[in-house]
Every structure is written in structure tokens, then in C-alpha cells.
């Protein structure tokens, strides 16, 4: 430890001295972080307008002009950052951009570790993780550096992040703290319906579009294949296959069940009173009652679900992420019988609804998670400069296709400065590319979905059908078309330790309990009774206050999206 | 020798039967886990693996061992387990022996002081601050010193020490031995079974602990094997859940096509627990009857 | 009190001394045994007592970013909100019932196992059984939970397979959705998992029995069962009693991980929610540290009271903690 201290201090003081010199050029931006709003506008007027070309000179710091060192913490139990510079891609970055990142290990005890670091004010420079609730707590404790003050000086985030999404990411104080990851402007997601191909063909490929079709089909399966689970729900305690049915009973449903409320006019109201919800729940109970749905729905583990799917023991499987199990099952079943496997179908719907208004799941333009820069960072702007470059074409291409060069998978950009010039190796060595991407995966913190998917789709389109990956194929064909934009419903939830947060915890308990109870109800009437009881219990726990709160947040979102 | 009556024979017969049933019911899951850990994950997912792997593979283990720091972590774990156990057993048993003395002034208060810590604690954050102020962050000694004294173990030691024959201690006193001398020359050698038991418990606790390092150690070189394994496992499991998200994690999933979270969990469990489980058979010889009496007679 | 100068010769007649001096000097005189305990007590003081100021947040509204003394003080607010929580009745009832069941069944089970192992004369068999029964202690609850849910599953479970096969039930039982079964499943699994490990300490105690006693009893014609009752049990009694006192002191720890994993079905909450799972759900996962600390403090106070009572009763047997 003591031996290490010296070089650490040396590098730190070097960085600090450099920081001082740079601070001159950047107008001492971060010192007056508190008045960002004002500053933001002044900077916009003072800085010369930057044209699209990434090579353009900006007033910002030039990445690679001097070394940049910072510490990084991934706020997930499962996340472990491999050592920086040990693989081809990060070695290239270290070499060419002089960036060195030191991982702070969490050892799988993330929640406790973050709490101790916050309490003792020893945060790492960058934290990467979910937006809620930890980032919100960091903002509340005033431990983060707003990044919108830098956005105008650097080209990429400003260009690729939709301004609407940027507005949505803003914290309640109007500042932007989060550098989003896998942000997008178009649909993504994996929720959907999977059907066992062999059984489906053997039963004569009947029409499978509405819930009536489904019911008839499941009946047939149960009769002809007593060992087969007709309808697999996945982990129903999390909704999954149970929620999927509600999705089909309501047009344009962005997963209202996830916040226990449906809009009525401009108010969010009790989900238990929603006629579509009630009808869907009765249908679900019918499936369970007639043993058409797996009886282990609420108690099984993910491994058990996988086991059933991979061994071909389910006829229909719907969940918010059936693709991994189905893809593996498809491959495994095809080994013994080329006609076996799984296909994906368009989300089912209630008779009379418009199938094009039925969605299997939702997506948010804000993407998955994000990175934040803490006030402990010596030089937040330089870190931002790195992240901005990292999410741009060069950074993204590096992460997806490795270091450029004649022996790499790509070699420089086309004239537009964005489209990579792929080498022959790109199409010939897909195994090597896969390995490279899997190694790079833990380093993808600020992924640029639009850029990457666009370029991948161009390539994928050139492949014949059978060479496409099962999951990728259905993404293009079905799942991406059937996910509803739920951006207006992000960040609805109250902070957990507020009064509304307390209410939400209770309401969640009630919701989850009725989910399993109503599924096993003996009659349609009992389903309604359970839902009514859940409504009353929720009201007693403060439902209205919660509904008012999320309605308010929803309206704020709509305002933000409209640009206010 | 000892003769058995018919009643005795029936009872012993029942005992053998019950123990066999219990042993089988506890053995099977473990053996099954072992079989699964050597079987291709996707094949396991088809079900039906019982005693032997069907599609033998080392892939699960190769993923568990993919982390190059695992060997170093193993070393850290062994070092911490040995040093921690020896020091803790020594310190705690001396404490316990002192506490057996009725003439010890304040022993009731001391006991109360110890017992209170079994129920009241300040929580993680004040402890973290303390450890930091003591300079134990990122130090090997954070594994050893804070847990050196275990009140629970002290109570068990004390109970056992009290059960030792008084006469020996008395005669040693007459021979002019002091209390420390008695502890080292009489008490310790007579306490084989309890020392073995508590050493085993302490060693297991040290070996299995992943939490303390996750909080107090940020230097990868000092992470024990449990922490590393836990992280590797969680990270690989998460891949299957994340893969819908982006093409890179899909690529990562493709890399471990034949592996499932279940097969990885089982392989990880084997790597994580077999070393410490293997210790038990060596400890058992301390439970052989008459150890105590035999040494008493000498 | 009269002041007298103390000479060396009268040092044994302590009544003449001032109490303070008397204590100090008496402690000095037994420096050797004090030296055995004081270093340990210093360590306990540093690592357990110094951080105890942390319990103060039970009386505050703790927010991250503040230190422990700058949070607003709220008195007993969190205790009150716990006592007025709508879940309180269910949670307390489940805690008490589950821990009593665990105590009644889980406490004697390893003693019985140890006694049974002691009757085994085949050393190889004994060692193998000992080692094997201790294995499940090392399997995480996640693995065991997977095992139990598979066994009891409706669609694929072996238990239901047998029950239906033998025509004992008409259709498979959904064990995990019927609240009546939950406690049985929980206790059985727990006993099964920990019985071997917990029996080790009793085996160590049994190792202290003088084999001559058995021989003598056998000569007198005492049956094996009688020998267990008259010789083995009395020898291990002190250990059993101490463990019993400690177990009573932790009766409010009805379980946590086992319940979280076995009671995944939210429909079981009316029988599965105990203090620790409740605090985890309402307190810790929502960052309500003050609330969680308050409940923890409440638990600790009750535990110490119960421990004191148990200890007072046990003192009559001659074995007690203090």
C-alpha cells in the first residue's frame, strides 16, 4: 500500500497541474456549477457553433492530448470490470488516447459498499448503474457533477441523444447528471410470444391471433400432449406471462401494470377498476383453473423454466424476455430433430382489438442505465470528454469491432465520418468478432444504440435467413415492432424513503399478493372479489396519494417532452 | 466386551436405518450437483441428470476458472483461514479460560459486556468508519483483527472448560503452576474436541466470508476466492438476463452457448466449498471417544 | 470509616481499605487472570462498542450525506410507526410461531443425531455419515430452494408423482400456494440442512464421556437406551443448556434467507412474513435505514430480556451464562 502511494500521488498531482492549465481554456466551468442554467446559455452564445464533423475543433479538452486517469465503479452485484488495458480494445484506448481507468471492486456487495462510500464521502470518480434509486440518492446528497455544462462543447452526446430524452433525463433541479447507456430513438426489447414449432405443425398450424384462438389451441395441446405444459408463464411472480395477457387485452398498453395505474382522461387511476385488466385477469384465472397454464407459475425458478423450454416441454411461452430460453431451446431441439424448435408469433390480442395497437412490452428512449461523474473527480470535464468520445462513432466502433486497421474488422470511416469501412475479416471471421465483442461487453458503459444497430442492420440485411441469429431475426421481424414507447412514464416513482415511497411499498405488496391469489381463483366472480379487495386494501394504504403523485410526475414528463 | 440385549439390537438396527436414510438424502443433492457441474449446461436443462453426467464437459469449470486471479484468491483465502483461525482460537480460548475463574473480579460484568455485543451492533457504516480510521482498509489484517474475539465461541469454550475435572487443576496448582501454565499445559491439551469443533466453525466462517472483503478491500490482489467466485458467477448469470439488451451481451452469451446459470452455479459451488469440506474428515479424529480420558491418565 | 495505614502484613485483612483502592489492588493481585480477559475485552470494546453510536440513527431521520449527528432527531417516531404498521400482527405472529417451531424441532434434532451417531460402532460408517450429513450446510439456500421447489412442483415434482401414483391424492397438490403447508416445508428443510453441522458440537461434548462408565453400566445390565439416558445425556447437559439459553435469546430470528427463497410466492406472505423479511422489504431495500435500525434495536432489547429470563431459569440447574 505504502509503496503504491507515491506514484499515485505523482500521477494525481500531474493530473491536477494539467487540470489547472486546462481550466484556463475551458473558462473555469466547473467552479460555478451551481449556476449552470445561466452558464449554459452564456456558453452557448460564446462558443462558436460546431458543425457536424467530429474532427472539428471544439473549445473542449482534446482527448489524448494528455493522460487521463480515473476510478470507475459498476454499481451491480454481478458487475466486474476486467483490468483496463489487458485486452486489445482497451489497450488501444490506453495507447492512443492515454486513458487509464482503475476499477473499484465491489466484490458483489454493491449496495452495502455504495452506502459506506457515500456515508464516508469516498466516492469513485465515475459510477455506472441504474438511474433509480441510487443515482437519485447521489443527486439528493449533492455528490454529482452536472454534465449539461459540457454537452455543448463536445459533439457526440449532443448529436446522438434525442433532446426529448435528454430533457427526460434531467433531474428535478433541471440539471443533467446522467450519461445514458444504450439510449435510442427507436423501439427495442425482447418481450413476446414463443410457440413450440413441432407441436404447432402437428396440430395443423391453426390460426393463433386472438385469445380465443389461444384458448382453443391450449385445450388441444392438453388433450393430445398430456406431458406438455400448454401455457408457460415464466416467473409469474414478476408478472411475465400473466402480464402478457393483459398487454393483449388493452390497446397501446405501455405496461400499466408496472405502476399499478391506468390513465383515465389526464388522471392515473386504480388498475383494479380497469375493465380490461379485470377481463384479462379472469381469462388468466380460467387458464390456471383448467390447468392450461403451468401450475408452478408463482413458485418456479428461472432454471426450471429454462429446463422446460429447452427440453421442448412447453407449447406456448410468453414473458418479457423469452428470447434467450427460446433461442437456446431452438438450437438444442434442432440437434435431434430439424423440424423442432421455436418460432415467435405476433402478440395475441382480444377479439375485436386492432393487432397493430397491441404491444408485448415497452422501451424507453433513455436506454438502460447510465454513468455519473462524482464531485470526487479531480477533472470531471475530461472524464466527460472521454465518455463523449466513447459514445461517438470512433468509440462505439472500437467497442463493437475492435481496434481499426488492415488486420482488424474495420479500417477507418467512409467519407461521412461515421460508417466504418469493414475489412474482409468482418464477414469471414464471425467467431473471432463474437469473442471480441463478448470481451468488450463489460466496458460498454455509454452504448450508442442507434449508431451500432444501424450499422449492424446494414450488415445483417446482407445475410441469408438461415445464417441469422434466432434472436436477432425475431428482433427485426417482431419484437422491435411490438414494443411501446413508454418514455412518458419513466421516473414516475417516488423516492423510497418518502411518504409516497412508503405507500408504494405497501401497494406493491398488495399487488403481488393478488396477482397469485386471483390466478388461482375458483370462479370469475372470485377474481373480481379479489381485485376489489386489493383495491380497497390499497386505498386504505394510501393509494390515492400515490396515484396523485405519479399523475403529477407523468404530467411533468409530458411537459418536459414537449420541451416546456 | 459390551453385550447387547434384543432391545438394544432393535434400537441399533433402527439407528443404522435412520442414519442411512439421512445420509442418502443429504448426499444425493450434493452428488447430483457434482454430476451437473460436469455436464453440458444445455443438456442438463433437458432434465434427467441424476448420478452421472450425460454429456461430460469441463466447460463449466473452465468458465469458473477464467478469472486469472483465482489462484491468488485461493492463496489469500488459505492464508486468512489459517492465520485467522489459529489466532482467534488462541485468543478466544485464553479469554474463556480466564472467564471460568470464579475469583475473577468483575466476571459478571465482563460476561454481560460480551453478551450485549451479540445482540447490539452499530451497523455497517460506523464500523466502516472505524476500520478506516484504524488504517485497516485494504489490509490483510482486516480479515483477522476485528473478528479475533468471538463471544459465542468464548461461551462454548467456557462451558467445556468448566466440565473438565477440577482435580487436575488443583494438583497442578500444588505443583506450583500459575494460571497461564495450567492453561497451556493442562487445559489446552485436554480440550481437543472443543478446539477442533470451534476451529472448524471459525475456519468455515473465514473461508466462506465474501462480504468483509467486498467492503474493505478494493485492491484486487487481496480478494479471497469466495469474493472472486461470487462475482464471476453473478456476472455470468446476468449475461443470460441482459442479452436481449444489446448485441455485445448477445455475443457474450453466444460464447458460452452450452453453459447455463445452473451448471455454472453448481461448478462454482464445488470450487468454493470442496476445499473447506475436505477439512472435516481430518477434524473427526478429535471426536474419538476417550481422547480426553486417555490423556488424563498419563 | 476509620482511616488506617496499611502495612504489608495486614494486606490480607482488606476490610480496612477504602473500597476503590481495595478493588484496584485486588485486581492487581490477580493480574494473571485479569490479563487473560482484559485484552479481549479491549478488542470487544473497540470493535463492538465504539461503532454502537450507529444505533442513534434509530432516533433520527437518517439521510445519506449527513453524518451521524447532523440528522434531524425524531425521538421514537420509527418505533411508533413499526408498532402501528398494519403488518405488525402477521409479522409478529409468524416470527413467534416459526421460531418456536424451529426451536422445538430444530434444537433437539442435532442432539438426537449426535446420540445416534454415538451408538454406531462401525467407525467407517460413523465417519461417512458424519461427513455426509454435514454437506448441506455448504449448499446455498438458492440451490436448496431450487431443489425443494423442483421436488414439490405440480408439473414435474417427484413428491406429487408418488402421491398421484399411489392414488393418495386425486390431483397434484400445489404445495407452495397453500399456506398450511409452508411452515412444515420450511422447518423440514431447515432441519435437514443444518442437522449434521449442528450436531458437531454435541459430538465434541460426547467425546468427553468416560468409556468406563458405559462398561460399568453394561455390567449392571443397563440397556443401551438407559445408558444414553443415565450417562451420555447428563454429561452433555451443560452444553445443551447453554445452547438452549442462547437459542432462546435468538427466538426473534425466525429466519431470513430461507424464507425469502422458499416463500417466493407472494400469496404466502400471510404465513411467511417475519420481522427480518419485513424489515428487509420495507426498510433496507427502500433505504429507510433509520426504520430498519429501530426495528433491529427493538429486536435486540427483546432478545436480551428473553436471554436474561432464560438464564435466570437455567441458573437453577447450575449452568448459566453469568
Coordinates of N, CA and C in Angstrom, one line a residue, chain A residues 22 58 60-65 68 70 97 99 147 150-151 153-157 179 373 379-392 446:
Chain A
X22 N -5.7 23.5 -18.0 CA -6.9 23.4 -18.9 C -8.0 24.2 -18.5
X58 N -13.1 21.9 -31.1 CA -14.1 22.4 -30.1 C -13.4 23.1 -29.0
X60 N -13.6 22.4 -26.2 CA -13.4 21.4 -25.1 C -12.0 20.9 -25.1
X61 N -11.8 20.0 -24.1 CA -10.5 19.4 -24.0 C -10.3 18.3 -25.0
X62 N -9.0 18.2 -25.6 CA -8.8 17.3 -26.6 C -8.3 15.9 -26.0
X63 N -9.2 14.9 -26.1 CA -8.9 13.6 -25.6 C -7.6 13.1 -26.2
X64 N -6.7 12.6 -25.4 CA -5.4 12.1 -25.8 C -4.3 13.1 -25.8
X65 N -4.6 14.3 -25.6 CA -3.6 15.4 -25.6 C -2.8 15.3 -24.3
X68 N -5.2 10.7 -19.0 CA -6.4 10.9 -18.1 C -6.6 9.6 -17.3
X70 N -8.8 7.9 -14.2 CA -9.9 8.0 -13.2 C -10.3 6.6 -12.7
X97 N -5.2 7.0 -26.7 CA -6.0 8.2 -26.1 C -5.5 8.5 -24.7
X99 N -5.9 7.1 -21.9 CA -6.9 6.9 -20.9 C -6.6 5.7 -20.1
X147 N -23.6 17.3 -16.0 CA -22.9 17.2 -17.3 C -23.4 18.1 -18.4
X150 N -21.1 20.7 -20.0 CA -20.1 20.3 -21.0 C -20.7 19.9 -22.4
X151 N -22.0 19.6 -22.4 CA -22.5 19.0 -23.5 C -22.3 19.8 -24.8
X153 N -19.9 21.6 -25.6 CA -18.5 21.7 -26.1 C -18.0 20.5 -26.8
X154 N -18.8 19.4 -26.6 CA -18.4 18.1 -27.2 C -19.5 17.6 -28.1
X155 N -19.1 17.0 -29.2 CA -20.0 16.8 -30.3 C -21.0 15.6 -30.1
X156 N -20.6 14.6 -29.5 CA -21.3 13.3 -29.7 C -22.6 13.1 -29.0
X157 N -22.6 13.3 -27.7 CA -23.8 13.1 -26.9 C -24.9 14.0 -27.4
X179 N -25.1 10.3 -17.8 CA -24.7 10.0 -19.2 C -25.3 8.6 -19.6
X373 N -20.7 11.3 -13.0 CA -19.4 11.7 -12.6 C -19.6 12.3 -11.2
X379 N -11.2 16.0 -12.2 CA -11.4 16.7 -13.5 C -12.6 16.2 -14.3
X380 N -13.8 16.6 -13.8 CA -15.0 16.0 -14.4 C -15.1 16.3 -15.9
X381 N -14.6 17.4 -16.3 CA -14.8 17.7 -17.8 C -14.0 16.8 -18.6
X382 N -12.8 16.4 -18.2 CA -12.0 15.5 -19.0 C -12.7 14.1 -19.1
X383 N -13.3 13.7 -17.9 CA -14.0 12.4 -17.9 C -15.1 12.5 -18.9
X384 N -15.8 13.6 -18.9 CA -16.9 13.8 -19.8 C -16.4 13.7 -21.2
X385 N -15.3 14.3 -21.5 CA -14.8 14.3 -22.8 C -14.5 12.9 -23.3
X386 N -14.0 12.1 -22.4 CA -13.8 10.7 -22.7 C -15.1 10.0 -23.0
X387 N -16.0 10.1 -22.1 CA -17.3 9.4 -22.3 C -18.0 9.9 -23.6
X388 N -17.9 11.1 -23.9 CA -18.5 11.7 -25.1 C -17.8 11.1 -26.4
X389 N -16.5 11.0 -26.3 CA -15.8 10.3 -27.4 C -16.2 8.8 -27.5
X390 N -16.3 8.2 -26.3 CA -16.6 6.8 -26.2 C -18.0 6.4 -26.8
X391 N -18.9 7.4 -26.7 CA -20.2 7.1 -27.2 C -20.4 7.5 -28.7
X392 N -19.3 8.2 -29.2 CA -19.3 8.6 -30.6 C -19.0 7.5 -31.5
X446 N -21.5 3.4 -22.1 CA -22.3 4.5 -22.7 C -22.7 4.2 -24.2

